[in-house]
Structure formats: structure tokens, C-alpha cells
Amino acid sequence: MRNPPALRPAVGLALATLLLTACAEQGGTGAAPPGPSSETPTESETVSLPEGEEALVLQVADVGGFTTPEMLAARLPVVSVYADGRVITQGPVPAIYPGPAWPNVQVQQVDQATVQQLAARAMDAGIAETADLGSPPLADATSTRFTLVTDEGPVTREVYALRESVGAGGLTEEQEEARTELQDLLDDLTDLTQAVGAEGEAPEPYTPEAVAALARPWTEPADELAHPELPWPGPALPGEPIAPGVTCVTATGEEAQALADAARDATTMTPWVGADGARWSITFRPLLPHESGCADLTD
């Protein structure tokens, strides 16, 4: 039996001012507060973005940390911003056991002015700088990887234990200031999940064109609960090795939709039964617009 769901707290609305600013520039009446994040970039501040509607512009992802190889491969980025204005994030997850098999991935549409503002905001936060950010005395924390893609290629800035380092010591004043700039950028980007776009479009479920399924042999859990099995509707398992003890297959088109539909009726503990009778534990990973297969899930 599942426990009553409890959603994670929603993030704030700090970056909604960026979106209101974009509306005002197109004829809206909302007044923008002072500060660099509410100004339209000048010609000198404009970032030359990559061409192509599905081109990735800005992404924040957690990498590393103490977890299983399966979870490392299946981990979704915190936020991904695309040239066509799509912003893809993780939505609230119910705190139940076992959890839902299908991840809550959300997509929201913003306008081109906002995409440009976010890219400029990332540059202002020091994403292209190379000064040492220090390493606080913390073990097994994740690193936060910021990626900005321009027409000249990607720029990456990685910082260890960004969230956990506050008050941990071991950092210089300059390192703490640089980390604060990056944390503020992360806060602004994640706040977009609660805002609306220039045309009033709220976040909605993301429908992927391809789905990766990470498989490992199913083992009976020690929770003494019933876990009804389901027939596997995807590509033949086990697929190709992607991590120690983990294999991966990719479904596209109608097969991807069939996987998504089946996963919505399953939990993380569901045994999936293949055509040969083998039982598998599956972790579903919707692929993002710039991803095409299992190889994109490994560093």
C-alpha cells in the first residue's frame, strides 16, 4: 500500500521578472524592477546563440556523487533551455513508496528575448570564467555542471558541492563569492518552473520522441509488498551495457509512446517480463531534444 503523497515544496518566482520584462518589451504593461537581470541585453552583452530550434542553449546538471551506476546514468538535468524557447525541468515527485516508474518531466515555453536574457545572465554569473572555485571538506557530494552553448561551441563550468558548501569552510572569500553567483543563477533558472511564458503558457508534461530504458535483473525486494508484474512492451532486453550491471535500450516513435504509457501504470519496483520470461527492473529516462540514445547518458 502506498503512503499518502506529499509533494516537494515548489520553488519561488524570482525569475518571473525576466518573463514580465520580455512581455513589456513586446507591448505589455508590467513594470520591471531594477537590476541587471531585468534589462534587455545591449549589443555588447548579447550572446551569439547556436542555430537550430532544438539546439541546447543552457543547461544545469548534477554529476557524480555517491549513488548507483544506474542512477548516475538515468539522472535528469536540473534544467535545460533550448533555442526555440523550450525550458525542460523536473516536476514535483510524490513522496511515496514505491515511487512512480515514469519521471515527472515538465516543459514550458518562453520567448526568444527570455532565452537571450538567460544566456546573458549565465555569462554575468561567471559561467565562462576559469578561476578556482575551491573544494570544501565534504565527501560524496555531487558537482553542479553549468553548460552554455554559443555559436562557437559549449562553455562549461563545474563546481563541487555547490549547495552543500555553505558554512562548510575551506573556501576563500573570492571562492565563496564566485559560488554565490552560480548559486543565484541556479536559483533563477529553477524558479522558471513556476512562472509563465510571454504567451501565458504554464508548464505541462514533456512528451519525448525517444525513451531510454535502463535494465538490470529483477530481484525480490525485502519490503514484503506485492509488486504485480507487467509485460515488457519495448525493444528486446537486455540491450547494450551502459554501466556495471546495467544495460540500456532506446525506443523511438510509437514504441516510445507505448513505453511511456506502460510506465505510467507502473512503479519503480515493478517486475517487467520479457518475451523469454526473464524479469527485469527498469529505470525509464525520457531523452531530451538534443539526445538520441543511450550513449548520451554517460559522461
mmCIF file of C-alpha atoms in Angstrom:
data_model
loop_
_atom_site.group_PDB
_atom_site.id
_atom_site.type_symbol
_atom_site.label_atom_id
_atom_site.label_comp_id
_atom_site.label_asym_id
_atom_site.label_seq_id
_atom_site.Cartn_x
_atom_site.Cartn_y
_atom_site.Cartn_z
ATOM 1 C CA MET A 1 0.000 0.000 0.000
ATOM 2 C CA ARG A 2 1.332 3.437 -0.869
ATOM 3 C CA ASN A 3 1.637 6.160 1.683
ATOM 4 C CA PRO A 4 -0.290 9.401 1.079
ATOM 5 C CA PRO A 5 1.591 11.584 -1.424
ATOM 6 C CA ALA A 6 3.474 14.649 -0.284
ATOM 7 C CA LEU A 7 4.881 16.924 -2.912
ATOM 8 C CA ARG A 8 8.232 18.611 -2.669
ATOM 9 C CA PRO A 9 7.957 22.335 -1.906
ATOM 10 C CA ALA A 10 7.626 24.485 -5.003
ATOM 11 C CA VAL A 11 10.391 26.928 -5.735
ATOM 12 C CA GLY A 12 9.809 30.688 -5.779
ATOM 13 C CA LEU A 13 9.190 33.186 -8.542
ATOM 14 C CA ALA A 14 12.323 35.301 -8.613
ATOM 15 C CA LEU A 15 12.965 34.958 -12.338
ATOM 16 C CA ALA A 16 9.359 35.682 -13.265
ATOM 17 C CA THR A 17 10.517 39.301 -13.519
ATOM 18 C CA LEU A 18 12.567 38.292 -16.562
ATOM 19 C CA LEU A 19 9.473 36.999 -18.269
ATOM 20 C CA LEU A 20 7.434 40.071 -17.364
ATOM 21 C CA THR A 21 10.210 42.204 -18.812
ATOM 22 C CA ALA A 22 10.038 40.288 -22.086
ATOM 23 C CA CYS A 23 6.286 40.865 -22.152
ATOM 24 C CA ALA A 24 6.730 44.590 -21.546
ATOM 25 C CA GLU A 25 9.202 44.868 -24.405
ATOM 26 C CA GLN A 26 6.560 43.390 -26.710
ATOM 27 C CA GLY A 27 3.858 45.821 -25.665
ATOM 28 C CA GLY A 28 2.957 44.629 -22.152
ATOM 29 C CA THR A 29 2.445 46.994 -19.249
ATOM 30 C CA GLY A 30 4.272 45.121 -16.465
ATOM 31 C CA ALA A 31 6.919 47.253 -14.767
ATOM 32 C CA ALA A 32 10.295 45.572 -14.356
ATOM 33 C CA PRO A 33 12.265 46.066 -11.125
ATOM 34 C CA PRO A 34 15.814 47.430 -11.258
ATOM 35 C CA GLY A 35 18.769 45.117 -11.635
ATOM 36 C CA PRO A 36 20.791 43.546 -14.446
ATOM 37 C CA SER A 37 18.502 40.517 -14.792
ATOM 38 C CA SER A 38 15.544 42.741 -15.780
ATOM 39 C CA GLU A 39 17.304 44.606 -18.562
ATOM 40 C CA THR A 40 17.381 43.669 -22.211
ATOM 41 C CA PRO A 41 20.987 42.815 -23.129
ATOM 42 C CA THR A 42 22.814 45.544 -25.014
ATOM 43 C CA GLU A 43 24.678 44.728 -28.208
ATOM 44 C CA SER A 44 27.883 44.196 -26.222
ATOM 45 C CA GLU A 45 26.073 41.852 -23.782
ATOM 46 C CA THR A 46 24.248 39.781 -26.392
ATOM 47 C CA VAL A 47 25.352 36.156 -26.572
ATOM 48 C CA SER A 48 25.513 34.609 -30.037
ATOM 49 C CA LEU A 49 23.353 31.526 -29.715
ATOM 50 C CA PRO A 50 23.547 28.314 -31.777
ATOM 51 C CA GLU A 51 21.305 27.848 -34.794
ATOM 52 C CA GLY A 52 18.560 25.259 -34.923
ATOM 53 C CA GLU A 53 15.327 25.135 -32.938
ATOM 54 C CA GLU A 54 16.349 22.045 -30.978
ATOM 55 C CA ALA A 55 19.822 23.361 -30.146
ATOM 56 C CA LEU A 56 20.660 23.312 -26.435
ATOM 57 C CA VAL A 57 21.475 26.800 -25.117
ATOM 58 C CA LEU A 58 21.793 26.462 -21.355
ATOM 59 C CA GLN A 59 21.778 23.505 -19.012
ATOM 60 C CA VAL A 60 22.418 22.777 -15.343
ATOM 61 C CA ALA A 61 23.041 19.180 -14.306
ATOM 62 C CA ASP A 62 24.186 17.327 -11.207
ATOM 63 C CA VAL A 63 27.096 14.985 -11.887
ATOM 64 C CA GLY A 64 28.946 12.471 -9.766
ATOM 65 C CA GLY A 65 28.154 11.901 -6.124
ATOM 66 C CA PHE A 66 27.567 8.752 -4.127
ATOM 67 C CA THR A 67 24.849 6.758 -5.879
ATOM 68 C CA THR A 68 24.400 3.698 -8.062
ATOM 69 C CA PRO A 69 25.699 3.492 -11.652
ATOM 70 C CA GLU A 70 22.072 3.096 -12.744
ATOM 71 C CA MET A 71 21.003 6.348 -11.076
ATOM 72 C CA LEU A 72 24.023 8.189 -12.458
ATOM 73 C CA ALA A 73 23.065 7.196 -15.998
ATOM 74 C CA ALA A 74 19.342 7.891 -15.559
ATOM 75 C CA ARG A 75 19.728 11.238 -13.776
ATOM 76 C CA LEU A 76 17.897 14.088 -15.497
ATOM 77 C CA PRO A 77 19.397 17.578 -15.777
ATOM 78 C CA VAL A 78 18.002 20.145 -13.359
ATOM 79 C CA VAL A 79 17.029 22.477 -16.201
ATOM 80 C CA SER A 80 17.608 22.622 -19.969
ATOM 81 C CA VAL A 81 16.885 25.689 -22.110
ATOM 82 C CA TYR A 82 16.606 25.351 -25.893
ATOM 83 C CA ALA A 83 16.936 27.842 -28.732
ATOM 84 C CA ASP A 84 13.224 27.602 -29.570
ATOM 85 C CA GLY A 85 12.294 28.713 -26.039
ATOM 86 C CA ARG A 86 11.513 25.332 -24.518
ATOM 87 C CA VAL A 87 12.552 25.009 -20.876
ATOM 88 C CA ILE A 88 12.598 21.419 -19.625
ATOM 89 C CA THR A 89 12.747 20.663 -15.908
ATOM 90 C CA GLN A 90 11.818 18.036 -13.360
ATOM 91 C CA GLY A 91 8.382 18.497 -11.821
ATOM 92 C CA PRO A 92 7.261 17.627 -8.266
ATOM 93 C CA VAL A 93 7.606 13.986 -7.267
ATOM 94 C CA PRO A 94 5.193 12.355 -4.790
ATOM 95 C CA ALA A 95 6.936 11.097 -1.652
ATOM 96 C CA ILE A 96 5.533 7.570 -1.801
ATOM 97 C CA TYR A 97 6.932 4.051 -1.818
ATOM 98 C CA PRO A 98 7.351 2.601 -4.292
ATOM 99 C CA GLY A 99 7.666 5.683 -6.437
ATOM 100 C CA PRO A 100 6.192 6.122 -9.917
ATOM 101 C CA ALA A 101 8.166 4.476 -12.711
ATOM 102 C CA TRP A 102 7.661 7.380 -15.126
ATOM 103 C CA PRO A 103 9.538 10.586 -14.150
ATOM 104 C CA ASN A 104 7.660 13.878 -13.962
ATOM 105 C CA VAL A 105 9.397 15.904 -16.675
ATOM 106 C CA GLN A 106 7.872 19.298 -17.470
ATOM 107 C CA VAL A 107 8.261 21.615 -20.468
ATOM 108 C CA GLN A 108 7.470 25.308 -20.609
ATOM 109 C CA GLN A 109 7.653 27.798 -23.474
ATOM 110 C CA VAL A 110 9.353 31.169 -23.124
ATOM 111 C CA ASP A 111 10.074 33.741 -25.822
ATOM 112 C CA GLN A 112 13.331 34.460 -27.630
ATOM 113 C CA ALA A 113 14.026 37.570 -25.551
ATOM 114 C CA THR A 114 13.965 35.448 -22.396
ATOM 115 C CA VAL A 115 16.315 32.843 -23.889
ATOM 116 C CA GLN A 116 18.781 35.606 -24.716
ATOM 117 C CA GLN A 117 18.417 37.107 -21.234
ATOM 118 C CA LEU A 118 19.114 33.744 -19.621
ATOM 119 C CA ALA A 119 22.248 33.268 -21.717
ATOM 120 C CA ALA A 120 23.453 36.749 -20.782
ATOM 121 C CA ARG A 121 22.603 36.052 -17.147
ATOM 122 C CA ALA A 122 24.790 32.930 -17.268
ATOM 123 C CA MET A 123 27.725 34.922 -18.635
ATOM 124 C CA ASP A 124 27.263 37.533 -15.907
ATOM 125 C CA ALA A 125 27.324 34.769 -13.294
ATOM 126 C CA GLY A 126 30.806 33.703 -14.421
ATOM 127 C CA ILE A 127 29.998 30.565 -16.381
ATOM 128 C CA ALA A 128 32.873 31.287 -18.785
ATOM 129 C CA GLU A 129 35.430 32.086 -16.075
ATOM 130 C CA THR A 130 38.178 29.682 -15.069
ATOM 131 C CA ALA A 131 39.221 30.826 -11.578
ATOM 132 C CA ASP A 132 39.456 28.067 -8.968
ATOM 133 C CA LEU A 133 36.178 27.543 -7.104
ATOM 134 C CA GLY A 134 37.762 25.572 -4.289
ATOM 135 C CA SER A 135 36.837 22.214 -2.817
ATOM 136 C CA PRO A 136 35.081 22.263 0.562
ATOM 137 C CA PRO A 137 35.873 19.433 3.031
ATOM 138 C CA LEU A 138 32.832 17.351 2.104
ATOM 139 C CA ALA A 139 32.740 13.760 0.871
ATOM 140 C CA ASP A 140 30.497 12.120 -1.741
ATOM 141 C CA ALA A 141 28.682 15.317 -2.775
ATOM 142 C CA THR A 142 27.609 15.992 -6.344
ATOM 143 C CA SER A 143 29.129 18.591 -8.627
ATOM 144 C CA THR A 144 26.906 21.091 -10.408
ATOM 145 C CA ARG A 145 27.753 21.446 -14.086
ATOM 146 C CA PHE A 146 26.684 24.629 -15.892
ATOM 147 C CA THR A 147 26.787 24.491 -19.698
ATOM 148 C CA LEU A 148 26.220 27.430 -22.034
ATOM 149 C CA VAL A 149 26.260 26.744 -25.784
ATOM 150 C CA THR A 150 27.049 29.605 -28.153
ATOM 151 C CA ASP A 151 27.584 29.612 -31.899
ATOM 152 C CA GLU A 152 31.267 28.922 -31.150
ATOM 153 C CA GLY A 153 30.563 25.827 -29.049
ATOM 154 C CA PRO A 154 29.874 24.891 -25.423
ATOM 155 C CA VAL A 155 31.296 26.608 -22.348
ATOM 156 C CA THR A 156 31.262 24.524 -19.149
ATOM 157 C CA ARG A 157 31.748 25.477 -15.512
ATOM 158 C CA GLU A 158 31.684 22.776 -12.832
ATOM 159 C CA VAL A 159 31.588 23.361 -9.088
ATOM 160 C CA TYR A 160 31.828 20.712 -6.390
ATOM 161 C CA ALA A 161 29.263 20.657 -3.557
ATOM 162 C CA LEU A 162 27.663 23.927 -4.608
ATOM 163 C CA ARG A 163 24.570 23.579 -2.408
ATOM 164 C CA GLU A 164 26.266 21.799 0.485
ATOM 165 C CA SER A 165 29.296 24.099 0.801
ATOM 166 C CA VAL A 166 27.500 26.952 2.589
ATOM 167 C CA GLY A 167 29.077 27.189 6.037
ATOM 168 C CA ALA A 168 31.323 24.171 5.436
ATOM 169 C CA GLY A 169 34.539 26.201 5.429
ATOM 170 C CA GLY A 170 37.676 25.554 3.440
ATOM 171 C CA LEU A 171 36.969 28.311 0.887
ATOM 172 C CA THR A 172 38.450 31.742 0.325
ATOM 173 C CA GLU A 173 36.269 34.839 0.226
ATOM 174 C CA GLU A 174 36.711 35.055 -3.557
ATOM 175 C CA GLN A 175 35.695 31.412 -3.995
ATOM 176 C CA GLU A 176 32.595 31.901 -1.853
ATOM 177 C CA GLU A 177 31.599 34.983 -3.859
ATOM 178 C CA ALA A 178 32.007 33.122 -7.165
ATOM 179 C CA ARG A 179 29.959 30.216 -5.819
ATOM 180 C CA THR A 180 27.224 32.594 -4.685
ATOM 181 C CA GLU A 181 26.933 33.979 -8.220
ATOM 182 C CA LEU A 182 26.485 30.481 -9.611
ATOM 183 C CA GLN A 183 24.004 29.515 -6.903
ATOM 184 C CA ASP A 184 21.966 32.637 -7.673
ATOM 185 C CA LEU A 185 21.943 31.634 -11.360
ATOM 186 C CA LEU A 186 20.757 28.143 -10.436
ATOM 187 C CA ASP A 187 18.009 29.592 -8.234
ATOM 188 C CA ASP A 188 16.852 31.870 -11.053
ATOM 189 C CA LEU A 189 16.733 29.015 -13.553
ATOM 190 C CA THR A 190 14.832 26.648 -11.282
ATOM 191 C CA ASP A 191 12.353 29.417 -10.437
ATOM 192 C CA LEU A 192 11.304 29.370 -14.094
ATOM 193 C CA THR A 193 9.339 26.186 -13.380
ATOM 194 C CA GLN A 194 6.706 28.208 -11.529
ATOM 195 C CA ALA A 195 6.489 31.143 -13.960
ATOM 196 C CA VAL A 196 4.550 31.501 -17.215
ATOM 197 C CA GLY A 197 5.827 32.389 -20.659
ATOM 198 C CA ALA A 198 5.163 35.542 -22.639
ATOM 199 C CA GLU A 199 2.000 33.978 -24.069
ATOM 200 C CA GLY A 200 0.779 32.730 -20.702
ATOM 201 C CA GLU A 201 1.856 29.113 -21.202
ATOM 202 C CA ALA A 202 2.233 27.186 -17.953
ATOM 203 C CA PRO A 203 4.477 24.102 -17.636
ATOM 204 C CA GLU A 204 2.987 20.879 -18.992
ATOM 205 C CA PRO A 205 4.139 17.238 -19.194
ATOM 206 C CA TYR A 206 7.007 16.693 -21.612
ATOM 207 C CA THR A 207 6.384 14.139 -24.364
ATOM 208 C CA PRO A 208 9.714 12.732 -25.564
ATOM 209 C CA GLU A 209 10.390 11.474 -29.058
ATOM 210 C CA ALA A 210 12.664 8.776 -27.628
ATOM 211 C CA VAL A 211 12.926 6.918 -24.329
ATOM 212 C CA ALA A 212 15.920 5.095 -22.870
ATOM 213 C CA ALA A 213 15.250 2.096 -20.617
ATOM 214 C CA LEU A 214 17.987 1.076 -18.181
ATOM 215 C CA ALA A 215 17.663 -2.571 -17.210
ATOM 216 C CA ARG A 216 19.033 -4.900 -14.568
ATOM 217 C CA PRO A 217 17.783 -8.335 -13.473
ATOM 218 C CA TRP A 218 14.804 -8.001 -11.106
ATOM 219 C CA THR A 219 15.300 -9.209 -7.551
ATOM 220 C CA GLU A 220 12.621 -9.685 -4.915
ATOM 221 C CA PRO A 221 12.682 -6.694 -2.546
ATOM 222 C CA ALA A 222 12.618 -7.137 1.227
ATOM 223 C CA ASP A 223 9.549 -4.937 1.698
ATOM 224 C CA GLU A 224 7.065 -7.845 1.798
ATOM 225 C CA LEU A 225 4.746 -5.949 -0.566
ATOM 226 C CA ALA A 226 3.070 -7.298 -3.678
ATOM 227 C CA HIS A 227 4.591 -5.982 -6.914
ATOM 228 C CA PRO A 228 2.448 -7.069 -9.885
ATOM 229 C CA GLU A 229 4.458 -7.833 -12.992
ATOM 230 C CA LEU A 230 3.838 -6.244 -16.377
ATOM 231 C CA PRO A 231 4.701 -7.437 -19.895
ATOM 232 C CA TRP A 232 7.625 -5.580 -21.432
ATOM 233 C CA PRO A 233 6.412 -3.562 -24.476
ATOM 234 C CA GLY A 234 9.778 -2.218 -25.599
ATOM 235 C CA PRO A 235 12.896 -3.300 -27.505
ATOM 236 C CA ALA A 236 14.429 -6.682 -26.709
ATOM 237 C CA LEU A 237 16.268 -6.774 -23.402
ATOM 238 C CA PRO A 238 18.908 -6.677 -22.033
ATOM 239 C CA GLY A 239 20.381 -4.274 -24.593
ATOM 240 C CA GLU A 240 23.873 -2.786 -24.532
ATOM 241 C CA PRO A 241 25.988 -2.375 -21.360
ATOM 242 C CA ILE A 242 25.993 1.225 -20.127
ATOM 243 C CA ALA A 243 27.344 0.854 -16.577
ATOM 244 C CA PRO A 244 28.449 -2.006 -14.307
ATOM 245 C CA GLY A 245 25.488 -4.370 -14.084
ATOM 246 C CA VAL A 246 23.231 -2.073 -16.137
ATOM 247 C CA THR A 247 22.185 -2.337 -19.789
ATOM 248 C CA CYS A 248 20.229 0.097 -21.950
ATOM 249 C CA VAL A 249 17.847 0.091 -24.897
ATOM 250 C CA THR A 250 16.269 3.006 -26.759
ATOM 251 C CA ALA A 251 12.695 3.202 -28.043
ATOM 252 C CA THR A 252 11.502 5.785 -30.559
ATOM 253 C CA GLY A 253 8.222 6.763 -32.188
ATOM 254 C CA GLU A 254 5.205 4.577 -31.369
ATOM 255 C CA GLU A 255 7.363 2.220 -29.324
ATOM 256 C CA ALA A 256 8.496 5.138 -27.135
ATOM 257 C CA GLN A 257 4.865 6.125 -26.605
ATOM 258 C CA ALA A 258 3.992 2.544 -25.670
ATOM 259 C CA LEU A 259 6.782 2.521 -23.086
ATOM 260 C CA ALA A 260 5.613 5.812 -21.606
ATOM 261 C CA ASP A 261 2.002 4.623 -21.404
ATOM 262 C CA ALA A 262 3.004 1.367 -19.708
ATOM 263 C CA ALA A 263 5.391 3.084 -17.285
ATOM 264 C CA ARG A 264 2.636 5.414 -16.065
ATOM 265 C CA ASP A 265 0.849 2.345 -14.691
ATOM 266 C CA ALA A 266 3.986 1.001 -13.002
ATOM 267 C CA THR A 267 6.251 1.729 -10.054
ATOM 268 C CA THR A 268 9.995 1.664 -9.588
ATOM 269 C CA MET A 269 9.615 -1.852 -8.137
ATOM 270 C CA THR A 270 7.532 -3.333 -10.974
ATOM 271 C CA PRO A 271 8.956 -6.535 -12.481
ATOM 272 C CA TRP A 272 8.881 -6.293 -16.286
ATOM 273 C CA VAL A 273 8.632 -9.650 -18.035
ATOM 274 C CA GLY A 274 10.339 -10.095 -21.402
ATOM 275 C CA ALA A 275 9.268 -12.414 -24.231
ATOM 276 C CA ASP A 276 11.600 -15.115 -22.866
ATOM 277 C CA GLY A 277 10.079 -14.912 -19.366
ATOM 278 C CA ALA A 278 13.038 -13.082 -17.817
ATOM 279 C CA ARG A 279 12.118 -10.435 -15.256
ATOM 280 C CA TRP A 280 13.746 -7.029 -15.297
ATOM 281 C CA SER A 281 13.895 -3.919 -13.174
ATOM 282 C CA ILE A 282 13.617 -0.880 -15.457
ATOM 283 C CA THR A 283 14.530 2.761 -14.914
ATOM 284 C CA PHE A 284 12.961 5.000 -17.542
ATOM 285 C CA ARG A 285 14.803 8.035 -18.855
ATOM 286 C CA PRO A 286 12.946 10.294 -21.335
ATOM 287 C CA LEU A 287 15.503 11.592 -23.816
ATOM 288 C CA LEU A 288 15.758 15.361 -24.252
ATOM 289 C CA PRO A 289 15.568 17.106 -27.655
ATOM 290 C CA HIS A 290 19.360 17.144 -28.125
ATOM 291 C CA GLU A 291 19.778 13.482 -27.060
ATOM 292 C CA SER A 292 19.363 10.491 -29.346
ATOM 293 C CA GLY A 293 20.265 7.342 -27.460
ATOM 294 C CA CYS A 294 21.824 5.525 -24.511
ATOM 295 C CA ALA A 295 25.297 6.864 -25.296
ATOM 296 C CA ASP A 296 24.116 10.365 -24.348
ATOM 297 C CA LEU A 297 23.543 9.240 -20.758
ATOM 298 C CA THR A 298 27.207 8.692 -19.932
ATOM 299 C CA ASP A 299 29.941 11.303 -19.495
#
